[in-house]
């Protein structure tokens, strides 16, 4: 298994997504344990982009429960109809929130978090297995490049579920 990932020291996220995605594929394809794979994906995203918070909330019975993450202390349970993560779970669609203070019901785990992107992750039956949540300490920090780049990464995770 690779002990490190390689990526350009650039601000161009499209380039970085293109570089890290095949490395994530190699990283997770030999490991069968989902939690171990999610932990490494969170680590790679945090290292490559320096995001404020990167992690997973996983569907457990009737809530989303905190899974592997990189960043500061986070709330552990989110109801399906609460927050940005719950909205993503319910709509089953990627959501970009440019200013979390303007999102009704946003759950503030940290006052440093200013913008957010959340993507659903589906299991083989089409149920929402969980969500990938990425937070930034800058306003309006996510766009189509992140939605597309992170979507490819969630698809790699889905292949390993
Ligand atoms: N802000 C999220 C909660 C999770 S934390 O950002 C880590 C939400 O509103 O769902």
mmCIF file with all atom_site columns, C-alpha atoms and ligand atoms in Angstrom:
data_model
loop_
_atom_site.group_PDB
_atom_site.id
_atom_site.type_symbol
_atom_site.label_atom_id
_atom_site.label_alt_id
_atom_site.label_comp_id
_atom_site.label_asym_id
_atom_site.label_entity_id
_atom_site.label_seq_id
_atom_site.pdbx_PDB_ins_code
_atom_site.Cartn_x
_atom_site.Cartn_y
_atom_site.Cartn_z
_atom_site.occupancy
_atom_site.B_iso_or_equiv
_atom_site.pdbx_formal_charge
_atom_site.auth_seq_id
_atom_site.auth_comp_id
_atom_site.auth_asym_id
_atom_site.auth_atom_id
_atom_site.pdbx_PDB_model_num
ATOM   1   C CA . UNK A 1 1   ? 0.000   0.000  0.000   1.00 0.00 ? 1   UNK A CA 1
ATOM   2   C CA . UNK A 1 2   ? 1.209   3.501  -0.814  1.00 0.00 ? 2   UNK A CA 1
ATOM   3   C CA . UNK A 1 3   ? 2.390   5.382  2.254   1.00 0.00 ? 3   UNK A CA 1
ATOM   4   C CA . UNK A 1 4   ? 1.852   8.825  0.813   1.00 0.00 ? 4   UNK A CA 1
ATOM   5   C CA . UNK A 1 5   ? 0.051   10.578 -1.986  1.00 0.00 ? 5   UNK A CA 1
ATOM   6   C CA . UNK A 1 6   ? 1.533   12.878 -4.582  1.00 0.00 ? 6   UNK A CA 1
ATOM   7   C CA . UNK A 1 7   ? -0.128  16.032 -5.803  1.00 0.00 ? 7   UNK A CA 1
ATOM   8   C CA . UNK A 1 8   ? 0.910   19.364 -7.264  1.00 0.00 ? 8   UNK A CA 1
ATOM   9   C CA . UNK A 1 9   ? 1.370   22.369 -5.035  1.00 0.00 ? 9   UNK A CA 1
ATOM   10  C CA . UNK A 1 10  ? -1.194  24.391 -6.963  1.00 0.00 ? 10  UNK A CA 1
ATOM   11  C CA . UNK A 1 11  ? -4.375  26.258 -6.142  1.00 0.00 ? 11  UNK A CA 1
ATOM   12  C CA . UNK A 1 12  ? -6.028  24.627 -9.166  1.00 0.00 ? 12  UNK A CA 1
ATOM   13  C CA . UNK A 1 13  ? -8.389  22.134 -7.605  1.00 0.00 ? 13  UNK A CA 1
ATOM   14  C CA . UNK A 1 14  ? -9.270  20.512 -10.938 1.00 0.00 ? 14  UNK A CA 1
ATOM   15  C CA . UNK A 1 15  ? -5.635  19.473 -11.320 1.00 0.00 ? 15  UNK A CA 1
ATOM   16  C CA . UNK A 1 16  ? -5.485  18.146 -7.771  1.00 0.00 ? 16  UNK A CA 1
ATOM   17  C CA . UNK A 1 17  ? -8.713  16.129 -8.162  1.00 0.00 ? 17  UNK A CA 1
ATOM   18  C CA . UNK A 1 18  ? -7.322  14.613 -11.372 1.00 0.00 ? 18  UNK A CA 1
ATOM   19  C CA . UNK A 1 19  ? -4.119  13.664 -9.575  1.00 0.00 ? 19  UNK A CA 1
ATOM   20  C CA . UNK A 1 20  ? -5.538  12.219 -6.376  1.00 0.00 ? 20  UNK A CA 1
ATOM   21  C CA . UNK A 1 21  ? -8.531  10.306 -7.761  1.00 0.00 ? 21  UNK A CA 1
ATOM   22  C CA . UNK A 1 22  ? -6.528  7.423  -9.307  1.00 0.00 ? 22  UNK A CA 1
ATOM   23  C CA . UNK A 1 23  ? -4.426  7.289  -6.141  1.00 0.00 ? 23  UNK A CA 1
ATOM   24  C CA . UNK A 1 24  ? -7.557  7.001  -4.003  1.00 0.00 ? 24  UNK A CA 1
ATOM   25  C CA . UNK A 1 25  ? -8.752  4.213  -6.293  1.00 0.00 ? 25  UNK A CA 1
ATOM   26  C CA . UNK A 1 26  ? -5.499  2.279  -5.744  1.00 0.00 ? 26  UNK A CA 1
ATOM   27  C CA . UNK A 1 27  ? -5.567  3.035  -2.029  1.00 0.00 ? 27  UNK A CA 1
ATOM   28  C CA . UNK A 1 28  ? -9.022  1.600  -1.392  1.00 0.00 ? 28  UNK A CA 1
ATOM   29  C CA . UNK A 1 29  ? -9.212  -1.209 -3.934  1.00 0.00 ? 29  UNK A CA 1
ATOM   30  C CA . UNK A 1 30  ? -7.147  -3.684 -1.919  1.00 0.00 ? 30  UNK A CA 1
ATOM   31  C CA . UNK A 1 31  ? -8.806  -2.962 1.437   1.00 0.00 ? 31  UNK A CA 1
ATOM   32  C CA . UNK A 1 32  ? -12.194 -4.503 2.138   1.00 0.00 ? 32  UNK A CA 1
ATOM   33  C CA . UNK A 1 33  ? -12.953 -2.655 5.385   1.00 0.00 ? 33  UNK A CA 1
ATOM   34  C CA . UNK A 1 34  ? -15.179 0.327  4.643   1.00 0.00 ? 34  UNK A CA 1
ATOM   35  C CA . UNK A 1 35  ? -14.305 2.338  7.752   1.00 0.00 ? 35  UNK A CA 1
ATOM   36  C CA . UNK A 1 36  ? -10.587 1.984  7.033   1.00 0.00 ? 36  UNK A CA 1
ATOM   37  C CA . UNK A 1 37  ? -11.160 3.195  3.474   1.00 0.00 ? 37  UNK A CA 1
ATOM   38  C CA . UNK A 1 38  ? -13.319 6.153  4.543   1.00 0.00 ? 38  UNK A CA 1
ATOM   39  C CA . UNK A 1 39  ? -10.646 7.132  7.069   1.00 0.00 ? 39  UNK A CA 1
ATOM   40  C CA . UNK A 1 40  ? -7.966  7.227  4.389   1.00 0.00 ? 40  UNK A CA 1
ATOM   41  C CA . UNK A 1 41  ? -10.180 9.124  1.932   1.00 0.00 ? 41  UNK A CA 1
ATOM   42  C CA . UNK A 1 42  ? -10.795 11.790 4.583   1.00 0.00 ? 42  UNK A CA 1
ATOM   43  C CA . UNK A 1 43  ? -7.050  11.983 5.237   1.00 0.00 ? 43  UNK A CA 1
ATOM   44  C CA . UNK A 1 44  ? -6.192  12.356 1.545   1.00 0.00 ? 44  UNK A CA 1
ATOM   45  C CA . UNK A 1 45  ? -8.773  15.106 0.986   1.00 0.00 ? 45  UNK A CA 1
ATOM   46  C CA . UNK A 1 46  ? -7.626  17.006 4.051   1.00 0.00 ? 46  UNK A CA 1
ATOM   47  C CA . UNK A 1 47  ? -3.972  16.760 3.027   1.00 0.00 ? 47  UNK A CA 1
ATOM   48  C CA . UNK A 1 48  ? -4.461  17.577 -0.650  1.00 0.00 ? 48  UNK A CA 1
ATOM   49  C CA . UNK A 1 49  ? -6.788  20.569 -0.231  1.00 0.00 ? 49  UNK A CA 1
ATOM   50  C CA . UNK A 1 50  ? -6.307  21.685 3.366   1.00 0.00 ? 50  UNK A CA 1
ATOM   51  C CA . UNK A 1 51  ? -10.071 21.784 3.889   1.00 0.00 ? 51  UNK A CA 1
ATOM   52  C CA . UNK A 1 52  ? -11.178 22.885 7.360   1.00 0.00 ? 52  UNK A CA 1
ATOM   53  C CA . UNK A 1 53  ? -13.171 19.689 7.962   1.00 0.00 ? 53  UNK A CA 1
ATOM   54  C CA . UNK A 1 54  ? -13.667 16.545 5.885   1.00 0.00 ? 54  UNK A CA 1
ATOM   55  C CA . UNK A 1 55  ? -15.663 13.559 7.006   1.00 0.00 ? 55  UNK A CA 1
ATOM   56  C CA . UNK A 1 56  ? -18.460 11.092 6.696   1.00 0.00 ? 56  UNK A CA 1
ATOM   57  C CA . UNK A 1 57  ? -21.815 10.747 8.391   1.00 0.00 ? 57  UNK A CA 1
ATOM   58  C CA . UNK A 1 58  ? -23.196 7.222  8.051   1.00 0.00 ? 58  UNK A CA 1
ATOM   59  C CA . UNK A 1 59  ? -26.819 6.081  8.015   1.00 0.00 ? 59  UNK A CA 1
ATOM   60  C CA . UNK A 1 60  ? -27.525 4.174  11.245  1.00 0.00 ? 60  UNK A CA 1
ATOM   61  C CA . UNK A 1 61  ? -31.158 3.278  11.862  1.00 0.00 ? 61  UNK A CA 1
ATOM   62  C CA . UNK A 1 62  ? -32.979 6.631  11.858  1.00 0.00 ? 62  UNK A CA 1
ATOM   63  C CA . UNK A 1 63  ? -30.075 9.076  12.005  1.00 0.00 ? 63  UNK A CA 1
ATOM   64  C CA . UNK A 1 64  ? -26.777 10.048 10.421  1.00 0.00 ? 64  UNK A CA 1
ATOM   65  C CA . UNK A 1 65  ? -23.941 9.192  12.792  1.00 0.00 ? 65  UNK A CA 1
ATOM   66  C CA . UNK A 1 66  ? -20.425 10.616 12.702  1.00 0.00 ? 66  UNK A CA 1
ATOM   67  C CA . UNK A 1 67  ? -17.933 8.386  10.896  1.00 0.00 ? 67  UNK A CA 1
ATOM   68  C CA . UNK A 1 68  ? -14.260 8.800  9.981   1.00 0.00 ? 68  UNK A CA 1
ATOM   69  C CA . UNK A 1 69  ? -13.206 12.439 9.686   1.00 0.00 ? 69  UNK A CA 1
ATOM   70  C CA . UNK A 1 70  ? -10.293 14.873 9.726   1.00 0.00 ? 70  UNK A CA 1
ATOM   71  C CA . UNK A 1 71  ? -10.716 18.164 11.500  1.00 0.00 ? 71  UNK A CA 1
ATOM   72  C CA . UNK A 1 72  ? -12.105 19.566 14.695  1.00 0.00 ? 72  UNK A CA 1
ATOM   73  C CA . UNK A 1 73  ? -14.586 17.941 17.078  1.00 0.00 ? 73  UNK A CA 1
ATOM   74  C CA . UNK A 1 74  ? -17.963 17.433 15.388  1.00 0.00 ? 74  UNK A CA 1
ATOM   75  C CA . UNK A 1 75  ? -21.546 16.722 16.362  1.00 0.00 ? 75  UNK A CA 1
ATOM   76  C CA . UNK A 1 76  ? -22.137 12.983 16.452  1.00 0.00 ? 76  UNK A CA 1
ATOM   77  C CA . UNK A 1 77  ? -25.775 12.578 15.366  1.00 0.00 ? 77  UNK A CA 1
ATOM   78  C CA . UNK A 1 78  ? -27.872 14.366 12.748  1.00 0.00 ? 78  UNK A CA 1
ATOM   79  C CA . UNK A 1 79  ? -31.560 13.707 12.136  1.00 0.00 ? 79  UNK A CA 1
ATOM   80  C CA . UNK A 1 80  ? -32.504 12.994 8.517   1.00 0.00 ? 80  UNK A CA 1
ATOM   81  C CA . UNK A 1 81  ? -34.421 16.276 8.290   1.00 0.00 ? 81  UNK A CA 1
ATOM   82  C CA . UNK A 1 82  ? -31.800 18.458 9.976   1.00 0.00 ? 82  UNK A CA 1
ATOM   83  C CA . UNK A 1 83  ? -28.855 20.473 8.724   1.00 0.00 ? 83  UNK A CA 1
ATOM   84  C CA . UNK A 1 84  ? -27.092 20.383 5.399   1.00 0.00 ? 84  UNK A CA 1
ATOM   85  C CA . UNK A 1 85  ? -26.232 16.708 5.837   1.00 0.00 ? 85  UNK A CA 1
ATOM   86  C CA . UNK A 1 86  ? -29.844 15.786 6.566   1.00 0.00 ? 86  UNK A CA 1
ATOM   87  C CA . UNK A 1 87  ? -30.957 17.793 3.547   1.00 0.00 ? 87  UNK A CA 1
ATOM   88  C CA . UNK A 1 88  ? -28.502 15.844 1.387   1.00 0.00 ? 88  UNK A CA 1
ATOM   89  C CA . UNK A 1 89  ? -29.766 12.558 2.853   1.00 0.00 ? 89  UNK A CA 1
ATOM   90  C CA . UNK A 1 90  ? -33.404 13.465 2.145   1.00 0.00 ? 90  UNK A CA 1
ATOM   91  C CA . UNK A 1 91  ? -32.963 14.921 -1.344  1.00 0.00 ? 91  UNK A CA 1
ATOM   92  C CA . UNK A 1 92  ? -30.268 12.367 -2.324  1.00 0.00 ? 92  UNK A CA 1
ATOM   93  C CA . UNK A 1 93  ? -28.469 15.166 -4.145  1.00 0.00 ? 93  UNK A CA 1
ATOM   94  C CA . UNK A 1 94  ? -25.215 17.063 -3.777  1.00 0.00 ? 94  UNK A CA 1
ATOM   95  C CA . UNK A 1 95  ? -25.684 20.387 -2.057  1.00 0.00 ? 95  UNK A CA 1
ATOM   96  C CA . UNK A 1 96  ? -23.338 23.378 -2.042  1.00 0.00 ? 96  UNK A CA 1
ATOM   97  C CA . UNK A 1 97  ? -23.926 25.987 0.662   1.00 0.00 ? 97  UNK A CA 1
ATOM   98  C CA . UNK A 1 98  ? -21.929 29.172 -0.087  1.00 0.00 ? 98  UNK A CA 1
ATOM   99  C CA . UNK A 1 99  ? -22.757 30.756 3.271   1.00 0.00 ? 99  UNK A CA 1
ATOM   100 C CA . UNK A 1 100 ? -23.803 28.390 6.038   1.00 0.00 ? 100 UNK A CA 1
ATOM   101 C CA . UNK A 1 101 ? -25.384 31.225 8.032   1.00 0.00 ? 101 UNK A CA 1
ATOM   102 C CA . UNK A 1 102 ? -27.950 31.613 5.270   1.00 0.00 ? 102 UNK A CA 1
ATOM   103 C CA . UNK A 1 103 ? -28.923 27.930 5.225   1.00 0.00 ? 103 UNK A CA 1
ATOM   104 C CA . UNK A 1 104 ? -32.026 27.369 7.359   1.00 0.00 ? 104 UNK A CA 1
ATOM   105 C CA . UNK A 1 105 ? -31.319 24.694 9.953   1.00 0.00 ? 105 UNK A CA 1
ATOM   106 C CA . UNK A 1 106 ? -27.583 24.553 9.373   1.00 0.00 ? 106 UNK A CA 1
ATOM   107 C CA . UNK A 1 107 ? -25.888 22.709 12.232  1.00 0.00 ? 107 UNK A CA 1
ATOM   108 C CA . UNK A 1 108 ? -22.860 24.673 13.386  1.00 0.00 ? 108 UNK A CA 1
ATOM   109 C CA . UNK A 1 109 ? -20.271 22.222 14.666  1.00 0.00 ? 109 UNK A CA 1
ATOM   110 C CA . UNK A 1 110 ? -17.707 25.006 14.521  1.00 0.00 ? 110 UNK A CA 1
ATOM   111 C CA . UNK A 1 111 ? -18.151 28.758 14.161  1.00 0.00 ? 111 UNK A CA 1
ATOM   112 C CA . UNK A 1 112 ? -15.102 28.704 11.851  1.00 0.00 ? 112 UNK A CA 1
ATOM   113 C CA . UNK A 1 113 ? -17.060 26.822 9.189   1.00 0.00 ? 113 UNK A CA 1
ATOM   114 C CA . UNK A 1 114 ? -18.329 29.272 6.558   1.00 0.00 ? 114 UNK A CA 1
ATOM   115 C CA . UNK A 1 115 ? -19.265 27.206 3.498   1.00 0.00 ? 115 UNK A CA 1
ATOM   116 C CA . UNK A 1 116 ? -19.980 23.572 2.903   1.00 0.00 ? 116 UNK A CA 1
ATOM   117 C CA . UNK A 1 117 ? -20.525 20.851 0.283   1.00 0.00 ? 117 UNK A CA 1
ATOM   118 C CA . UNK A 1 118 ? -22.261 17.549 1.029   1.00 0.00 ? 118 UNK A CA 1
ATOM   119 C CA . UNK A 1 119 ? -22.618 14.555 -1.311  1.00 0.00 ? 119 UNK A CA 1
ATOM   120 C CA . UNK A 1 120 ? -24.696 11.418 -0.884  1.00 0.00 ? 120 UNK A CA 1
ATOM   121 C CA . UNK A 1 121 ? -23.100 7.958  -1.014  1.00 0.00 ? 121 UNK A CA 1
ATOM   122 C CA . UNK A 1 122 ? -25.333 5.113  -2.188  1.00 0.00 ? 122 UNK A CA 1
ATOM   123 C CA . UNK A 1 123 ? -25.142 1.427  -1.326  1.00 0.00 ? 123 UNK A CA 1
ATOM   124 C CA . UNK A 1 124 ? -25.712 -1.354 -3.852  1.00 0.00 ? 124 UNK A CA 1
ATOM   125 C CA . UNK A 1 125 ? -29.496 -1.227 -3.229  1.00 0.00 ? 125 UNK A CA 1
ATOM   126 C CA . UNK A 1 126 ? -29.678 2.507  -3.927  1.00 0.00 ? 126 UNK A CA 1
ATOM   127 C CA . UNK A 1 127 ? -30.138 3.459  -0.277  1.00 0.00 ? 127 UNK A CA 1
ATOM   128 C CA . UNK A 1 128 ? -28.145 6.378  1.149   1.00 0.00 ? 128 UNK A CA 1
ATOM   129 C CA . UNK A 1 129 ? -25.242 4.665  2.917   1.00 0.00 ? 129 UNK A CA 1
ATOM   130 C CA . UNK A 1 130 ? -24.032 8.020  4.228   1.00 0.00 ? 130 UNK A CA 1
ATOM   131 C CA . UNK A 1 131 ? -22.797 11.423 3.164   1.00 0.00 ? 131 UNK A CA 1
ATOM   132 C CA . UNK A 1 132 ? -19.437 13.047 2.518   1.00 0.00 ? 132 UNK A CA 1
ATOM   133 C CA . UNK A 1 133 ? -19.327 16.456 4.217   1.00 0.00 ? 133 UNK A CA 1
ATOM   134 C CA . UNK A 1 134 ? -16.597 19.005 3.452   1.00 0.00 ? 134 UNK A CA 1
ATOM   135 C CA . UNK A 1 135 ? -16.449 22.327 5.297   1.00 0.00 ? 135 UNK A CA 1
ATOM   136 C CA . UNK A 1 136 ? -14.378 25.408 4.547   1.00 0.00 ? 136 UNK A CA 1
ATOM   137 C CA . UNK A 1 137 ? -13.422 28.332 6.754   1.00 0.00 ? 137 UNK A CA 1
ATOM   138 C CA . UNK A 1 138 ? -13.882 30.586 3.693   1.00 0.00 ? 138 UNK A CA 1
ATOM   139 C CA . UNK A 1 139 ? -17.172 31.813 2.295   1.00 0.00 ? 139 UNK A CA 1
ATOM   140 C CA . UNK A 1 140 ? -18.246 30.475 -1.115  1.00 0.00 ? 140 UNK A CA 1
ATOM   141 C CA . UNK A 1 141 ? -15.335 28.053 -1.326  1.00 0.00 ? 141 UNK A CA 1
ATOM   142 C CA . UNK A 1 142 ? -17.020 25.265 -3.325  1.00 0.00 ? 142 UNK A CA 1
ATOM   143 C CA . UNK A 1 143 ? -18.209 25.089 -6.914  1.00 0.00 ? 143 UNK A CA 1
ATOM   144 C CA . UNK A 1 144 ? -18.859 22.694 -9.796  1.00 0.00 ? 144 UNK A CA 1
ATOM   145 C CA . UNK A 1 145 ? -15.215 21.570 -9.802  1.00 0.00 ? 145 UNK A CA 1
ATOM   146 C CA . UNK A 1 146 ? -15.599 20.284 -6.240  1.00 0.00 ? 146 UNK A CA 1
ATOM   147 C CA . UNK A 1 147 ? -19.018 18.762 -6.928  1.00 0.00 ? 147 UNK A CA 1
ATOM   148 C CA . UNK A 1 148 ? -17.606 16.845 -9.916  1.00 0.00 ? 148 UNK A CA 1
ATOM   149 C CA . UNK A 1 149 ? -14.274 15.984 -8.309  1.00 0.00 ? 149 UNK A CA 1
ATOM   150 C CA . UNK A 1 150 ? -15.818 14.739 -5.065  1.00 0.00 ? 150 UNK A CA 1
ATOM   151 C CA . UNK A 1 151 ? -18.542 12.863 -6.966  1.00 0.00 ? 151 UNK A CA 1
ATOM   152 C CA . UNK A 1 152 ? -15.889 10.726 -8.679  1.00 0.00 ? 152 UNK A CA 1
ATOM   153 C CA . UNK A 1 153 ? -14.441 9.956  -5.255  1.00 0.00 ? 153 UNK A CA 1
ATOM   154 C CA . UNK A 1 154 ? -17.818 8.986  -3.778  1.00 0.00 ? 154 UNK A CA 1
ATOM   155 C CA . UNK A 1 155 ? -18.328 6.719  -6.800  1.00 0.00 ? 155 UNK A CA 1
ATOM   156 C CA . UNK A 1 156 ? -15.056 4.942  -5.995  1.00 0.00 ? 156 UNK A CA 1
ATOM   157 C CA . UNK A 1 157 ? -16.324 4.458  -2.427  1.00 0.00 ? 157 UNK A CA 1
ATOM   158 C CA . UNK A 1 158 ? -19.660 3.127  -3.710  1.00 0.00 ? 158 UNK A CA 1
ATOM   159 C CA . UNK A 1 159 ? -17.808 0.519  -5.811  1.00 0.00 ? 159 UNK A CA 1
ATOM   160 C CA . UNK A 1 160 ? -16.159 -0.760 -2.618  1.00 0.00 ? 160 UNK A CA 1
ATOM   161 C CA . UNK A 1 161 ? -19.345 -1.045 -0.520  1.00 0.00 ? 161 UNK A CA 1
HETATM 162 N N1 . LIG B 2 .   ? -22.845 21.514 9.193   1.00 0.00 ? 1   LIG B N1 1
HETATM 163 C C1 . LIG B 2 .   ? -23.373 20.181 9.065   1.00 0.00 ? 1   LIG B C1 1
HETATM 164 C C2 . LIG B 2 .   ? -23.105 19.379 10.304  1.00 0.00 ? 1   LIG B C2 1
HETATM 165 C C3 . LIG B 2 .   ? -21.828 18.648 10.287  1.00 0.00 ? 1   LIG B C3 1
HETATM 166 S S1 . LIG B 2 .   ? -20.475 19.586 10.584  1.00 0.00 ? 1   LIG B S1 1
HETATM 167 O O1 . LIG B 2 .   ? -20.349 20.651 9.605   1.00 0.00 ? 1   LIG B O1 1
HETATM 168 C C4 . LIG B 2 .   ? -19.084 18.706 10.659  1.00 0.00 ? 1   LIG B C4 1
HETATM 169 C C5 . LIG B 2 .   ? -24.855 20.232 8.786   1.00 0.00 ? 1   LIG B C5 1
HETATM 170 O O2 . LIG B 2 .   ? -25.476 21.288 8.842   1.00 0.00 ? 1   LIG B O2 1
HETATM 171 O O3 . LIG B 2 .   ? -25.419 19.183 8.472   1.00 0.00 ? 1   LIG B O3 1
#
